[in-house]
Amino acid sequence: MTRSLSKTISGWGCYPTAKSILIRPELMRDVNIPKQGSLICRGQGRSYGDAAISSQGQVMLSERLNRFLAFDDSTGILTAEAGATLAEILETFVPRGWFPAVTPGTQYVSIGGAIAADVHGKNHHHAGTLGVHVTELELMLADGHRQRCSPEKNESLFWATLGGMGLTGIITEASFRLIPIETAAIMAEHNPASDLEVTFKWLEDTDYDDQYTVAWIDCASARRHFGRSIVMKGHHARRDELPDDWKDPFFVPPLCSKSIPFNFPSFVLNRFTMAVFNERYYRHQGRKKGSFITDYASFFYPLDALAHWNRLYGRRGFLQYQVAIPDPYAHEGIRRLLEHLINSRQGAFLAVLKRFGSANAGLLSFPVAGYTLALDLPMTGKKVLNLLQQLDELVIKYGGRVYLAKDACLSPESLRAMYPRLEEWQRIKQVVDPERRFQSDLSRRLQLAGTL
Amino acid sequence: MRGAVLILGATSAIARGTAVALARRGHPLYLGGRDEAELARIAADLIIRYQIKVHWGTVDAGNYAAHGLFLEQAVETMGGLEGVVLAFGYLGDTVAARTEFEEVKKIMAINLIGAVSLLNECANYLENKRSGFIIGLSSVAGDRGRQSNYYYGAAKGGLSIFLQGLRNRLFVSRVQVLTVKLGFVDTGMTFGLPRLFWVALPYTVGERIIIALEQRQDRVYVPWFWRYIMFIICAIPEFLFKRLKL
């Protein structure tokens, strides 16, 4: 007996929305593929755009399918139902000295969703995406039977599923590696870089690098300060790096208590407030000179401290635009993108630049060796959509791509120009899901499975 | 060390919430339910997260003859039990039940007879031991019959009365009997139902139940405000009540 609920939902960016039919199995035995119509799985709804909403089919919530099934403390391999969240994994395993091998910028993601988007973290240049730490997956395919796959077994299905946006099947279980840590703290360091050249230099300097490295760019500053940033880096602190008065080396910071209670009026975020925020943030973070010890949540998940922070952008929501530009054109490409953004006078509230290590074999996996730039832009209608279209053209020109987990407005043509292995992916999709049972608003908008 | 607790109907969402509240306090658990595969998953999860001893065995509320043996098994595996949580329930289809007596039988067999049969065995065991507790999950639907769910309500109402009697009987044996009257909880039973309000989460409910147990209460409404809602509903005179569409 599975009842459904009709509700208007959106991704984390609050744009676009879709009236969707929600179902929520409580147990794995209740998971099944509808005889008719389409289905997409939704974990924590943290993808920004329309990847986990569906205006023409069912949306299966996986939040109750979150059991830990096995943990091997000699290898650090955890097997869990795909609805388990990173927050649950941290709560359970940090006190025992384990940490996810890769973590995105929020702990409120499901493992299934993280694999479907093949997420990366601040350590991509060393550790790759989360997907490469997955040792095995169990998928429920369109015909209802469960299929295991791994880099060794049914590998084409495995690599189509990493970054496959939930369109190859329902990820029911996953086994993946955790890494040992000596303490739960992070030894961090912030350094203000005066412009984009310096930022690039530091991000590429191996002497300067650390386990986790990322640059926050002040994209409100033009001319002399163009591309100035705070380069933030850190590593899991060793026992001997902790100060003597640090009480519990495996302290798990409590989950967020503050919440944004309602949608802010849209005038709160404008060019002026963004410029002020950026200026203040630059000064504030830049002041933390030298290295300092911080808890892992402040380092990895600063925005999690404020539940529903997406409501800051008001009812119209926002767009998160993340691109990867491959070497050797990455410097030029990123520079042009930032110039275009600043000239458009629309401003972004947040811009993050990061060096990517090499790509994996995931057919639709986002990262490629080079740089990635992520921007938060308030949804202002046509104006911002036009801007993003112009940025898409630049990205294509430099051989780059847009991150599907954050996308809300790419065109099918641009997608085809950005993801050269799309056809390979479509052939596998055709084999495992010939009737296109798995669909989302994203897959229909981008005609991911081919023209409908 | 804390005593072992038997959870009957362990695959339900509220049972899982209660199991977590017990596991956090370090109680070893024995999970009873029909679905072996799901029991194994839930057991694995509790073992990994809370590092406690968890075992499980299959039991069907409708198979009364097997109930005695099931309890023996649970007691033997865990080396004795401190308490029991009765968490299974079946809402059923009220409209279908009007014309299909099989549905009525199923609602009664699970919610009332099956529950009574299993609790009989548990009560005798705990009475003998002269300590422990029984938590019975009943429903506010059992407080007053309403046209929308009176078959389920009748069974749960019967269970509430049974638990009351059990509490009376086991008082001298120092066995605590806690009747939990549940309002709306966000489970598979209520997901997508219209006209729900103030729906509680299973983990919150589980924690509430165990706190009521620790406070040695006899009866608790979860969420708490249902006590007042039901007070008002029960106070409406019948000649008015029968005219309402509830």
CSV table of C-alpha atoms in Angstrom, one decimal, chain B residues 12-226:
chain,number,residue,atom,x,y,z
B,12,SER,CA,7.0,0.2,11.2
B,13,ALA,CA,8.3,3.7,11.3
B,14,ILE,CA,7.2,4.4,14.8
B,15,ALA,CA,8.8,1.2,16.0
B,16,ARG,CA,12.0,2.3,14.4
B,17,GLY,CA,11.8,5.7,16.2
B,18,THR,CA,11.2,3.9,19.5
B,19,ALA,CA,14.0,1.4,18.8
B,20,VAL,CA,16.4,4.3,18.2
B,21,ALA,CA,15.4,5.9,21.5
B,22,LEU,CA,16.0,2.6,23.3
B,23,ALA,CA,19.3,2.0,21.4
B,24,ARG,CA,20.6,5.5,22.3
B,25,ARG,CA,20.1,4.5,26.0
B,26,GLY,CA,22.0,1.3,25.4
B,27,HIS,CA,19.2,-1.3,25.5
B,28,PRO,CA,19.9,-4.5,23.5
B,29,LEU,CA,17.0,-5.2,21.2
B,30,TYR,CA,15.1,-8.1,19.8
B,31,LEU,CA,13.1,-7.2,16.7
B,32,GLY,CA,9.9,-9.1,15.8
B,33,GLY,CA,8.1,-8.8,12.5
B,34,ARG,CA,6.9,-10.6,9.5
B,35,ASP,CA,9.5,-9.5,6.9
B,36,GLU,CA,12.8,-11.2,7.5
B,37,ALA,CA,14.8,-9.2,5.0
B,38,GLU,CA,13.6,-5.9,6.4
B,39,LEU,CA,14.2,-7.0,10.0
B,40,ALA,CA,17.8,-7.9,9.0
B,41,ARG,CA,18.3,-4.5,7.5
B,42,ILE,CA,16.9,-2.6,10.5
B,43,ALA,CA,19.0,-4.8,12.9
B,44,ALA,CA,22.2,-4.1,10.9
B,45,ASP,CA,21.4,-0.4,11.0
B,46,LEU,CA,20.9,-0.3,14.8
B,47,ILE,CA,24.1,-2.4,15.4
B,48,ILE,CA,26.2,-0.2,13.2
B,49,ARG,CA,24.9,3.1,14.5
B,50,TYR,CA,24.5,2.4,18.2
B,51,GLN,CA,26.9,-0.5,18.7
B,52,ILE,CA,24.4,-2.5,20.7
B,53,LYS,CA,23.3,-6.2,20.5
B,54,VAL,CA,20.4,-6.7,18.2
B,55,HIS,CA,18.7,-9.9,17.2
B,56,TRP,CA,15.5,-10.6,15.3
B,57,GLY,CA,12.9,-13.3,14.6
B,58,THR,CA,9.8,-13.5,12.5
B,59,VAL,CA,6.4,-13.4,14.0
B,60,ASP,CA,2.9,-12.9,12.5
B,61,ALA,CA,0.3,-11.2,14.6
B,62,GLY,CA,-2.4,-13.5,13.1
B,63,ASN,CA,-0.6,-16.8,13.8
B,64,TYR,CA,-1.7,-17.0,17.5
B,65,ALA,CA,-0.4,-20.6,18.0
B,66,ALA,CA,3.2,-19.5,17.4
B,67,HIS,CA,3.2,-16.6,19.8
B,68,GLY,CA,4.3,-18.6,22.9
B,69,LEU,CA,7.2,-20.2,21.1
B,70,PHE,CA,8.3,-16.8,19.6
B,71,LEU,CA,8.5,-15.2,23.1
B,72,GLU,CA,10.5,-18.2,24.4
B,73,GLN,CA,12.9,-17.8,21.6
B,74,ALA,CA,13.3,-14.0,22.2
B,75,VAL,CA,13.8,-14.6,25.9
B,76,GLU,CA,16.4,-17.3,25.3
B,77,THR,CA,18.3,-15.4,22.6
B,78,MET,CA,18.5,-12.2,24.7
B,79,GLY,CA,19.0,-14.0,28.1
B,80,GLY,CA,15.8,-12.5,29.5
B,81,LEU,CA,13.8,-9.4,28.6
B,82,GLU,CA,13.2,-6.2,30.5
B,83,GLY,CA,10.3,-4.9,28.4
B,84,VAL,CA,8.1,-5.1,25.4
B,85,VAL,CA,7.0,-2.6,22.8
B,86,LEU,CA,3.9,-3.5,20.9
B,87,ALA,CA,4.1,-1.4,17.7
B,88,PHE,CA,2.3,-3.2,14.9
B,89,GLY,CA,-1.0,-1.9,13.6
B,90,TYR,CA,-3.2,-2.1,10.5
B,91,LEU,CA,-5.3,0.9,9.5
B,92,GLY,CA,-7.3,-1.1,6.9
B,93,ASP,CA,-9.9,0.2,4.5
B,94,THR,CA,-13.0,1.5,6.3
B,95,VAL,CA,-15.1,1.7,3.2
B,96,ALA,CA,-14.2,-1.8,2.0
B,97,ALA,CA,-14.8,-3.2,5.4
B,98,ARG,CA,-18.5,-2.3,5.2
B,99,THR,CA,-19.0,-4.9,2.5
B,100,GLU,CA,-16.0,-7.2,2.8
B,101,PHE,CA,-16.0,-9.0,6.2
B,102,GLU,CA,-12.5,-10.3,5.4
B,103,GLU,CA,-11.2,-6.8,5.8
B,104,VAL,CA,-13.0,-6.4,9.2
B,105,LYS,CA,-11.5,-9.7,10.4
B,106,LYS,CA,-8.0,-8.6,9.3
B,107,ILE,CA,-8.3,-5.3,11.2
B,108,MET,CA,-9.5,-7.0,14.3
B,109,ALA,CA,-7.1,-9.9,14.0
B,110,ILE,CA,-4.0,-7.7,13.8
B,111,ASN,CA,-4.9,-4.7,16.0
B,112,LEU,CA,-6.8,-6.5,18.7
B,113,ILE,CA,-6.6,-10.3,18.9
B,114,GLY,CA,-3.0,-10.6,17.6
B,115,ALA,CA,-1.9,-7.8,20.0
B,116,VAL,CA,-3.7,-9.4,23.0
B,117,SER,CA,-2.4,-12.8,22.2
B,118,LEU,CA,1.2,-11.6,22.1
B,119,LEU,CA,0.8,-9.4,25.2
B,120,ASN,CA,-0.7,-12.3,27.1
B,121,GLU,CA,2.5,-14.2,26.7
B,122,CYS,CA,4.6,-11.2,27.6
B,123,ALA,CA,2.5,-10.3,30.6
B,124,ASN,CA,2.8,-13.8,32.1
B,125,TYR,CA,6.6,-13.8,31.6
B,126,LEU,CA,7.0,-10.3,33.2
B,127,GLU,CA,4.6,-11.1,36.0
B,128,ASN,CA,6.7,-14.1,36.8
B,129,LYS,CA,9.9,-12.0,36.8
B,130,ARG,CA,8.1,-9.3,38.9
B,131,SER,CA,9.7,-6.5,37.0
B,132,GLY,CA,9.8,-4.8,33.6
B,133,PHE,CA,7.5,-2.9,31.3
B,134,ILE,CA,5.0,-3.2,28.5
B,135,ILE,CA,4.4,-0.3,26.0
B,136,GLY,CA,1.3,-0.7,23.9
B,137,LEU,CA,0.9,1.6,21.0
B,138,SER,CA,-2.8,2.4,20.7
B,139,SER,CA,-4.5,5.3,18.9
B,140,VAL,CA,-6.6,8.3,19.6
B,141,ALA,CA,-9.0,6.6,17.1
B,142,GLY,CA,-9.8,4.3,20.0
B,143,ASP,CA,-11.1,7.0,22.2
B,144,ARG,CA,-14.4,7.6,20.3
B,145,GLY,CA,-15.9,5.9,17.3
B,146,ARG,CA,-16.0,8.1,14.2
B,147,GLN,CA,-17.4,7.1,10.8
B,148,SER,CA,-14.0,7.7,9.1
B,149,ASN,CA,-12.2,4.8,10.9
B,150,TYR,CA,-14.4,3.0,13.4
B,151,TYR,CA,-13.3,-0.5,12.6
B,152,TYR,CA,-9.7,0.5,13.3
B,153,GLY,CA,-10.9,2.6,16.2
B,154,ALA,CA,-12.9,-0.3,17.7
B,155,ALA,CA,-9.9,-2.5,17.6
B,156,LYS,CA,-7.6,0.1,19.1
B,157,GLY,CA,-10.2,1.0,21.7
B,158,GLY,CA,-10.3,-2.6,22.7
B,159,LEU,CA,-6.6,-2.7,22.9
B,160,SER,CA,-6.6,0.4,25.2
B,161,ILE,CA,-9.1,-1.3,27.5
B,162,PHE,CA,-7.0,-4.4,27.5
B,163,LEU,CA,-3.9,-2.5,28.4
B,164,GLN,CA,-5.8,-0.8,31.2
B,165,GLY,CA,-6.8,-4.1,32.7
B,166,LEU,CA,-3.2,-5.4,32.3
B,167,ARG,CA,-1.9,-2.4,34.1
B,168,ASN,CA,-4.3,-3.1,37.0
B,169,ARG,CA,-3.4,-6.8,37.1
B,170,LEU,CA,0.4,-6.2,36.8
B,171,PHE,CA,0.6,-3.4,39.3
B,172,VAL,CA,1.4,-5.8,42.2
B,173,SER,CA,4.1,-7.4,40.2
B,174,ARG,CA,5.8,-4.0,39.7
B,175,VAL,CA,5.4,-4.3,35.9
B,176,GLN,CA,4.7,-0.9,34.3
B,177,VAL,CA,2.2,-0.8,31.5
B,178,LEU,CA,2.2,2.3,29.4
B,179,THR,CA,-0.6,3.0,26.9
B,180,VAL,CA,0.5,5.3,24.1
B,181,LYS,CA,-2.3,7.1,22.3
B,182,LEU,CA,-0.9,8.3,19.0
B,183,GLY,CA,-2.2,11.2,17.0
B,184,PHE,CA,-1.0,11.9,13.5
B,185,VAL,CA,2.5,10.6,12.9
B,186,ASP,CA,4.3,11.0,9.6
B,187,THR,CA,4.4,7.3,8.5
B,188,GLY,CA,3.4,5.2,5.6
B,189,MET,CA,-0.1,4.9,7.2
B,190,THR,CA,-0.6,8.7,7.0
B,191,PHE,CA,1.5,9.8,4.1
B,192,GLY,CA,-0.6,11.6,1.5
B,193,LEU,CA,-3.8,11.5,3.6
B,194,PRO,CA,-5.9,14.7,3.4
B,195,ARG,CA,-6.7,16.9,6.3
B,196,LEU,CA,-3.7,16.1,8.5
B,197,PHE,CA,-2.3,18.6,10.9
B,198,TRP,CA,0.6,18.8,13.3
B,199,VAL,CA,2.1,15.6,12.1
B,200,ALA,CA,4.8,14.3,14.4
B,201,LEU,CA,8.0,12.7,13.1
B,202,PRO,CA,8.6,9.0,14.1
B,203,TYR,CA,11.9,9.8,15.9
B,204,THR,CA,10.3,12.5,18.0
B,205,VAL,CA,7.5,10.2,18.8
B,206,GLY,CA,9.9,7.4,19.8
B,207,GLU,CA,11.8,9.6,22.1
B,208,ARG,CA,8.6,10.9,23.7
B,209,ILE,CA,7.4,7.4,24.4
B,210,ILE,CA,10.6,6.4,26.1
B,211,ILE,CA,10.6,9.6,28.2
B,212,ALA,CA,7.0,8.8,29.3
B,213,LEU,CA,8.2,5.3,30.2
B,214,GLU,CA,11.1,6.8,32.3
B,215,GLN,CA,8.6,9.1,34.0
B,216,ARG,CA,6.6,6.0,34.9
B,217,GLN,CA,3.5,7.3,33.3
B,218,ASP,CA,0.4,5.0,32.7
B,219,ARG,CA,-0.9,6.8,29.7
B,220,VAL,CA,0.5,9.3,27.3
B,221,TYR,CA,-0.8,11.2,24.3
B,222,VAL,CA,1.8,11.7,21.6
B,223,PRO,CA,1.9,14.5,20.4
B,224,TRP,CA,0.8,15.8,23.8
B,225,PHE,CA,-1.9,18.2,22.5
B,226,TRP,CA,-4.0,15.3,21.4
